[in-house]
CSV table of C-alpha atoms in Angstrom, one decimal:
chain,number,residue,atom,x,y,z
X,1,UNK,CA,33.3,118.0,97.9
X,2,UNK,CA,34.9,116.7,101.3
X,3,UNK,CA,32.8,118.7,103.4
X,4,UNK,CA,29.8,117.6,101.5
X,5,UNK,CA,31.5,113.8,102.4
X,6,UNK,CA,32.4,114.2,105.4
X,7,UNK,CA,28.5,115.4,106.1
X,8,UNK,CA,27.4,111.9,104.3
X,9,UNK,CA,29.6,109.9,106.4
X,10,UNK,CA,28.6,111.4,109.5
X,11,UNK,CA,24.9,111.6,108.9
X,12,UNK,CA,24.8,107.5,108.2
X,13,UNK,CA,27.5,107.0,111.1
X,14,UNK,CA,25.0,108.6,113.3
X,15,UNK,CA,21.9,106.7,112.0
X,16,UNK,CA,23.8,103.0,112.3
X,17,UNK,CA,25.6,103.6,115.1
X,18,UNK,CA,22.2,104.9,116.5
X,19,UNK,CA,20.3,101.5,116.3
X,20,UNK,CA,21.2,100.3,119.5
X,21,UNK,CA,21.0,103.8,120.7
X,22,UNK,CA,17.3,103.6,120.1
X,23,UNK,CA,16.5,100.5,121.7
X,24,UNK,CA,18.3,101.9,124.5
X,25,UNK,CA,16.3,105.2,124.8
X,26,UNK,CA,13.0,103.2,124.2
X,27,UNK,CA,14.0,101.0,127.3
X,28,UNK,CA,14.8,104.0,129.5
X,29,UNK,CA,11.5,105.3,128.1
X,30,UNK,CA,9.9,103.0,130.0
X,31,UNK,CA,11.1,104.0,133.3
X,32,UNK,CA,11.7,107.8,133.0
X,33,UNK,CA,10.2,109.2,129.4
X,34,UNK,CA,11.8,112.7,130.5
X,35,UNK,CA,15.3,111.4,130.5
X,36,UNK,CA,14.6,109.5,127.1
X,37,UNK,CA,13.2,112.5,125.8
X,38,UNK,CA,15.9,115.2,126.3
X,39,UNK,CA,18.5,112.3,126.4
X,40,UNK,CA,17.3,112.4,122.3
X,41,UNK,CA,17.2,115.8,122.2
X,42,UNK,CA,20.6,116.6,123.2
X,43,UNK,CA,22.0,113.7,121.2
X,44,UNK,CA,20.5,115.2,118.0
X,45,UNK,CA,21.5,118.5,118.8
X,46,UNK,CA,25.4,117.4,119.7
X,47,UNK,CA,25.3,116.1,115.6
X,48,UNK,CA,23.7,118.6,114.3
X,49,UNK,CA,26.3,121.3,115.6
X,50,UNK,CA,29.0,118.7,114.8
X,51,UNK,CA,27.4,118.5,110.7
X,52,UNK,CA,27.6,122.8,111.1
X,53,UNK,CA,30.8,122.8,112.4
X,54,UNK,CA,32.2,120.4,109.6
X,55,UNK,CA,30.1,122.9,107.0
X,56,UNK,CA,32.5,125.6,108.7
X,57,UNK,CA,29.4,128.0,108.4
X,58,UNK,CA,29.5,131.1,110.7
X,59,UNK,CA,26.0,131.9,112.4
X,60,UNK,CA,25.3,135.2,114.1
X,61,UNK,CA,22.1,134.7,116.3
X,62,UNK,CA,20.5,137.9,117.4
X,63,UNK,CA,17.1,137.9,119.8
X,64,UNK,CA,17.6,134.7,121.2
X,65,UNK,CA,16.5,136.6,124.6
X,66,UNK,CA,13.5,136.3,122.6
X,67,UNK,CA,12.8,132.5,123.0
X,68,UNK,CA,10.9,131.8,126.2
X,69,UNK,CA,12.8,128.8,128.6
X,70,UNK,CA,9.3,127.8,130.5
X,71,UNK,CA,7.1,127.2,128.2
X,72,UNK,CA,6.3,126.0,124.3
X,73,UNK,CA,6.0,127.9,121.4
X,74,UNK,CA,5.3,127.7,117.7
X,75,UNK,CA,8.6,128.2,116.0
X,76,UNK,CA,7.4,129.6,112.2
X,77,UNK,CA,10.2,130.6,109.8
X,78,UNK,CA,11.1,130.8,105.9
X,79,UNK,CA,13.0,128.1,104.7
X,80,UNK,CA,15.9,128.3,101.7
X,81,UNK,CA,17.6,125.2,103.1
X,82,UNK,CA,17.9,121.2,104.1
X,83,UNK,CA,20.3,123.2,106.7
X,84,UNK,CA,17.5,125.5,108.0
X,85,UNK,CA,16.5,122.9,110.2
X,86,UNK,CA,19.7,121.9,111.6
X,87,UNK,CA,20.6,125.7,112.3
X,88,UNK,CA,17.6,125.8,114.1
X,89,UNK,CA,16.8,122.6,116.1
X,90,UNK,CA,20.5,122.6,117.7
X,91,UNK,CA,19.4,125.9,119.4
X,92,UNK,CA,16.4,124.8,120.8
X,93,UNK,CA,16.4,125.3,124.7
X,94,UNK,CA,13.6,122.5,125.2
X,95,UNK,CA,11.7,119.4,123.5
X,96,UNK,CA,10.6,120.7,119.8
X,97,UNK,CA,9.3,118.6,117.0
X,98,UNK,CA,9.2,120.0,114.0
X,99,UNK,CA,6.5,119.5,111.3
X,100,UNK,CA,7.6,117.4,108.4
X,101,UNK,CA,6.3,116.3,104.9
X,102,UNK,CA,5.0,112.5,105.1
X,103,UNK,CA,7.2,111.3,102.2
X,104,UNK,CA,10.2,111.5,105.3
X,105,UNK,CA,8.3,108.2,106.6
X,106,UNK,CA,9.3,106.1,103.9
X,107,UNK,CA,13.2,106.6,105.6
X,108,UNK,CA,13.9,103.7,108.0
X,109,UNK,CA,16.0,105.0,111.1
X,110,UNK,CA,15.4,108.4,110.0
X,111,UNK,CA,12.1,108.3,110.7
X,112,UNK,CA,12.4,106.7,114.2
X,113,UNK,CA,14.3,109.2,114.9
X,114,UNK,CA,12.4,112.3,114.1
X,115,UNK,CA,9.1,110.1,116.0
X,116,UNK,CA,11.5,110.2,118.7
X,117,UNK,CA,11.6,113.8,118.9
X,118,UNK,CA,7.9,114.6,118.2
X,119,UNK,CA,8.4,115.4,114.5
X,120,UNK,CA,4.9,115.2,113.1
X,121,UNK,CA,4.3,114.1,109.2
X,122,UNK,CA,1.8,116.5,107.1
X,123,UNK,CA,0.4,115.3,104.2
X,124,UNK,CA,-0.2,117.9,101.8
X,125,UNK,CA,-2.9,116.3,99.6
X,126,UNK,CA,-4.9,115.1,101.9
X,127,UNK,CA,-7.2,117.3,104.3
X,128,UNK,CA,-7.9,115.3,106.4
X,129,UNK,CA,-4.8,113.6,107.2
X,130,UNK,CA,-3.7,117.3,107.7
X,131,UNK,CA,-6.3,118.0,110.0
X,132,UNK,CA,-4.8,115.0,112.4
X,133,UNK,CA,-1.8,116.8,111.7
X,134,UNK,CA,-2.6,120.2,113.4
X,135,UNK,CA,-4.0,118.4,115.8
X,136,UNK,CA,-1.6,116.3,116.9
X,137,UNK,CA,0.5,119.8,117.3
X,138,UNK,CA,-2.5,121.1,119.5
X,139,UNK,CA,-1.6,118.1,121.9
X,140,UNK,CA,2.0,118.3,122.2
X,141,UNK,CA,2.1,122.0,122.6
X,142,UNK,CA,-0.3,121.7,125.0
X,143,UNK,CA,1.7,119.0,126.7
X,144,UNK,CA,4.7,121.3,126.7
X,145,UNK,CA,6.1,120.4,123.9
X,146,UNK,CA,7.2,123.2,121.1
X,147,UNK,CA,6.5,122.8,117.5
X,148,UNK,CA,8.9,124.6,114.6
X,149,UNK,CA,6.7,124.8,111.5
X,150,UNK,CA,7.9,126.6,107.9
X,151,UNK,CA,4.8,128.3,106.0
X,152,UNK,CA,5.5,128.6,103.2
X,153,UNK,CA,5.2,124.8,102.5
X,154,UNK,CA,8.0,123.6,100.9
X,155,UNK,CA,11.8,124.7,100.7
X,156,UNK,CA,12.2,127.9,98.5
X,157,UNK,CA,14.4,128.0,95.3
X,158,UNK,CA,13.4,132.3,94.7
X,159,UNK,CA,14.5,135.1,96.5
X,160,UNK,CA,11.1,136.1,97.7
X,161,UNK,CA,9.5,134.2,100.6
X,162,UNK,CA,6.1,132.3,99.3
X,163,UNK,CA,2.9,132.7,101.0
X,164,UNK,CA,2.5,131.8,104.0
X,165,UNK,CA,0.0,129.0,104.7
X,166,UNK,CA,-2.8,130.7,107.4
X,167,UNK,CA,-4.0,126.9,108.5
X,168,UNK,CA,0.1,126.6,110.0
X,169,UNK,CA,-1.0,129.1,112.5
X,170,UNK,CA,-4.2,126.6,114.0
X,171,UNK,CA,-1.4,125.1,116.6
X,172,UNK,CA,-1.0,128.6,118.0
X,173,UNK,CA,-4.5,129.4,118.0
X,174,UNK,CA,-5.7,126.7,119.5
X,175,UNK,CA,-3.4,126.4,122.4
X,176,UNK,CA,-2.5,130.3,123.2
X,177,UNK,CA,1.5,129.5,122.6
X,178,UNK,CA,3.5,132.5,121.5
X,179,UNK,CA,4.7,132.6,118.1
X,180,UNK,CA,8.8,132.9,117.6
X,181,UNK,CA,9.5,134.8,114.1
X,182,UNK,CA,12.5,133.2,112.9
X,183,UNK,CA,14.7,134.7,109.7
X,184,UNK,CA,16.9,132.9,108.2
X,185,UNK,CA,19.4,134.7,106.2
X,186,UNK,CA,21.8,133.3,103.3
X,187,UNK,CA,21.4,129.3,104.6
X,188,UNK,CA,20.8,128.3,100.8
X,189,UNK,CA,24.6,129.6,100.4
X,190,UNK,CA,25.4,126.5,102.5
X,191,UNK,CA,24.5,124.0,100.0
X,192,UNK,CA,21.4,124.5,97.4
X,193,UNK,CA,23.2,127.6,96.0
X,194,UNK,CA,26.2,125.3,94.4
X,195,UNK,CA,25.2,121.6,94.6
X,196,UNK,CA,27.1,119.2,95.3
X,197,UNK,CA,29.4,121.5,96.7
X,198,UNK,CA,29.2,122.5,100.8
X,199,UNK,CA,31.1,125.5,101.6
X,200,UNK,CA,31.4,127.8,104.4
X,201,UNK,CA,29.4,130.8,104.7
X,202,UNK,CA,27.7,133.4,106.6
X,203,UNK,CA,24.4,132.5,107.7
X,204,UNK,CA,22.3,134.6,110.1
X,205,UNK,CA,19.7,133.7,112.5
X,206,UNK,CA,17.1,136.4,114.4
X,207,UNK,CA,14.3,135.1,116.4
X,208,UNK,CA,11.9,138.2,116.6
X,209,UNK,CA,9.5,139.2,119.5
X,210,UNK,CA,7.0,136.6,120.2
X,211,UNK,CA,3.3,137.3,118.9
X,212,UNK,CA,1.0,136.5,120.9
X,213,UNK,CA,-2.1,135.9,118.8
X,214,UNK,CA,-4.9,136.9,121.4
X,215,UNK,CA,-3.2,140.5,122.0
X,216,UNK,CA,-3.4,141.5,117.9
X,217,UNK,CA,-6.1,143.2,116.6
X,218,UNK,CA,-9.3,141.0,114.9
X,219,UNK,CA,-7.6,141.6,111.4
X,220,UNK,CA,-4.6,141.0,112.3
X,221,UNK,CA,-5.6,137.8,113.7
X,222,UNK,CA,-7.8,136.9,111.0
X,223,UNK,CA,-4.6,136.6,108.7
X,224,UNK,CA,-1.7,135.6,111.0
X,225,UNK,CA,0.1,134.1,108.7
X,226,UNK,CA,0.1,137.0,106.4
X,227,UNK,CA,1.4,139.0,109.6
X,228,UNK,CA,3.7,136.4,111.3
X,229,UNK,CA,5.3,136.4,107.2
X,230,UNK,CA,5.8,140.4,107.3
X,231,UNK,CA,7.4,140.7,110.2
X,232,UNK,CA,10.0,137.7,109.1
X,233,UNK,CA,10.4,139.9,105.9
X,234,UNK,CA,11.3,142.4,107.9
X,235,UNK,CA,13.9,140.8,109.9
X,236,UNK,CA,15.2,139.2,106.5
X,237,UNK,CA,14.9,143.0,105.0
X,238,UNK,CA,17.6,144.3,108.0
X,239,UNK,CA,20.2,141.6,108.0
X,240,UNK,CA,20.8,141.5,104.3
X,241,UNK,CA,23.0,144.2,105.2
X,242,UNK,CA,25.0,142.1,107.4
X,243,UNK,CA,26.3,139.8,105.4
């Protein structure tokens, strides 16, 4: 129960002390929008591995190599935990919003903080709100900026990954980008496992080759969710062993 806490007191530390943070960064915007953008990044990523290191959760990384530096990609990955997202985004080498559900709007601070960092809101029961969506991740990839997306739609309380949505994979599509296979092994062990309770664990994280969808055969493209899924389960398959 303290590390679970000390993660709550941190978490709104961060998000009050942040207010004047954010006017800061929106001022700077104005005059260099690089240095306000991976001024946000890094900030977010400094207490997010501050939150993991409190958990006391031990991550192996494996195919990191993987991850291309120079340009942006569509991260796609399963997801078993509110932590999934924290593992991933503090090892992001450049500017990545992630793809969130619109019910994370109705959070003040949070919210401005997510906008900050290109986070774009999907509503799931509207098509074309989601439509917008995808194509607002069109435009920042294209603009160099990457976008982490999980599939299956919602966090996943089973053992077995759920289908992959195939309209995720539009952003990489559209745009050419790579796609960077992300497993993520044992995260739900963090926290979802035994709520309320945080405690330390193992957690691994491989980034697999990337896919590039224009180099898979017409099938294989057809259904690259379906594909981009299997080779996840894969990775997922191999580690399970490692734990």
């Amino acid at each position: 129960m303290i590390r679970f806490l000390l993660v709550v007191i941190t978490v709104l530390s961060y998000l009050i002390l942040g207010i004047p943070v954010l006017l800061v960064e929106w001022i700077i915007g104005k005059f260099n929008k690089q240095a306000k953008d991976y001024s946000c990044l890094r900030m977010v990523q400094g207490a997010f591995k501050l939150i993991l290191w409190i958990t006391g959760v031990k991550t192996t990384v494996i195919g990191e190599e993987n991850v291309p530096k120079d340009q942006a990609v569509l991260y796609v990955g399963n997801h078993r935990s509110y932590f999934d997202i924290l593992l991933t985004y503090s090892r992001c080498p450049g500017l990545t919003g992630y793809v969130a559900k619109v019910e994370m709007l109705r959070y003040w601070l949070l919210r401005d903080w997510m906008k900050a960092l290109y986070c774009i809101f999907l509503d799931r029961e509207n098509m074309k709100a989601g439509l917008k969506t995808i194509l607002q991740g069109i435009e920042y990839i294209k603009n160099g900026i990457s976008i982490c997306i999980f599939p299956e739609g919602t966090r996943n309380r089973t053992d077995e990954m759920l289908p992959f949505k195939e309209g995720s994979m539009k952003m990489a599509e559209k745009t050419g980008c790579p796609i960077i296979p992300m497993a993520i092994t044992n995260s739900a062990e963090i926290f979802e496992n035994h709520l309320p309770f945080i405690r330390p664990c193992h957690v691994i994280l491989e980034y697999g080759t990337p896919i590039y969808p224009q180099d898979l055969p017409k099938e294989e493209r057809k259904f690259l969710g379906a594909y981009t899924q299997q080779r996840i389960q894969e990775m997922l398959d191999k580690n399970a062993a490692l734990l």
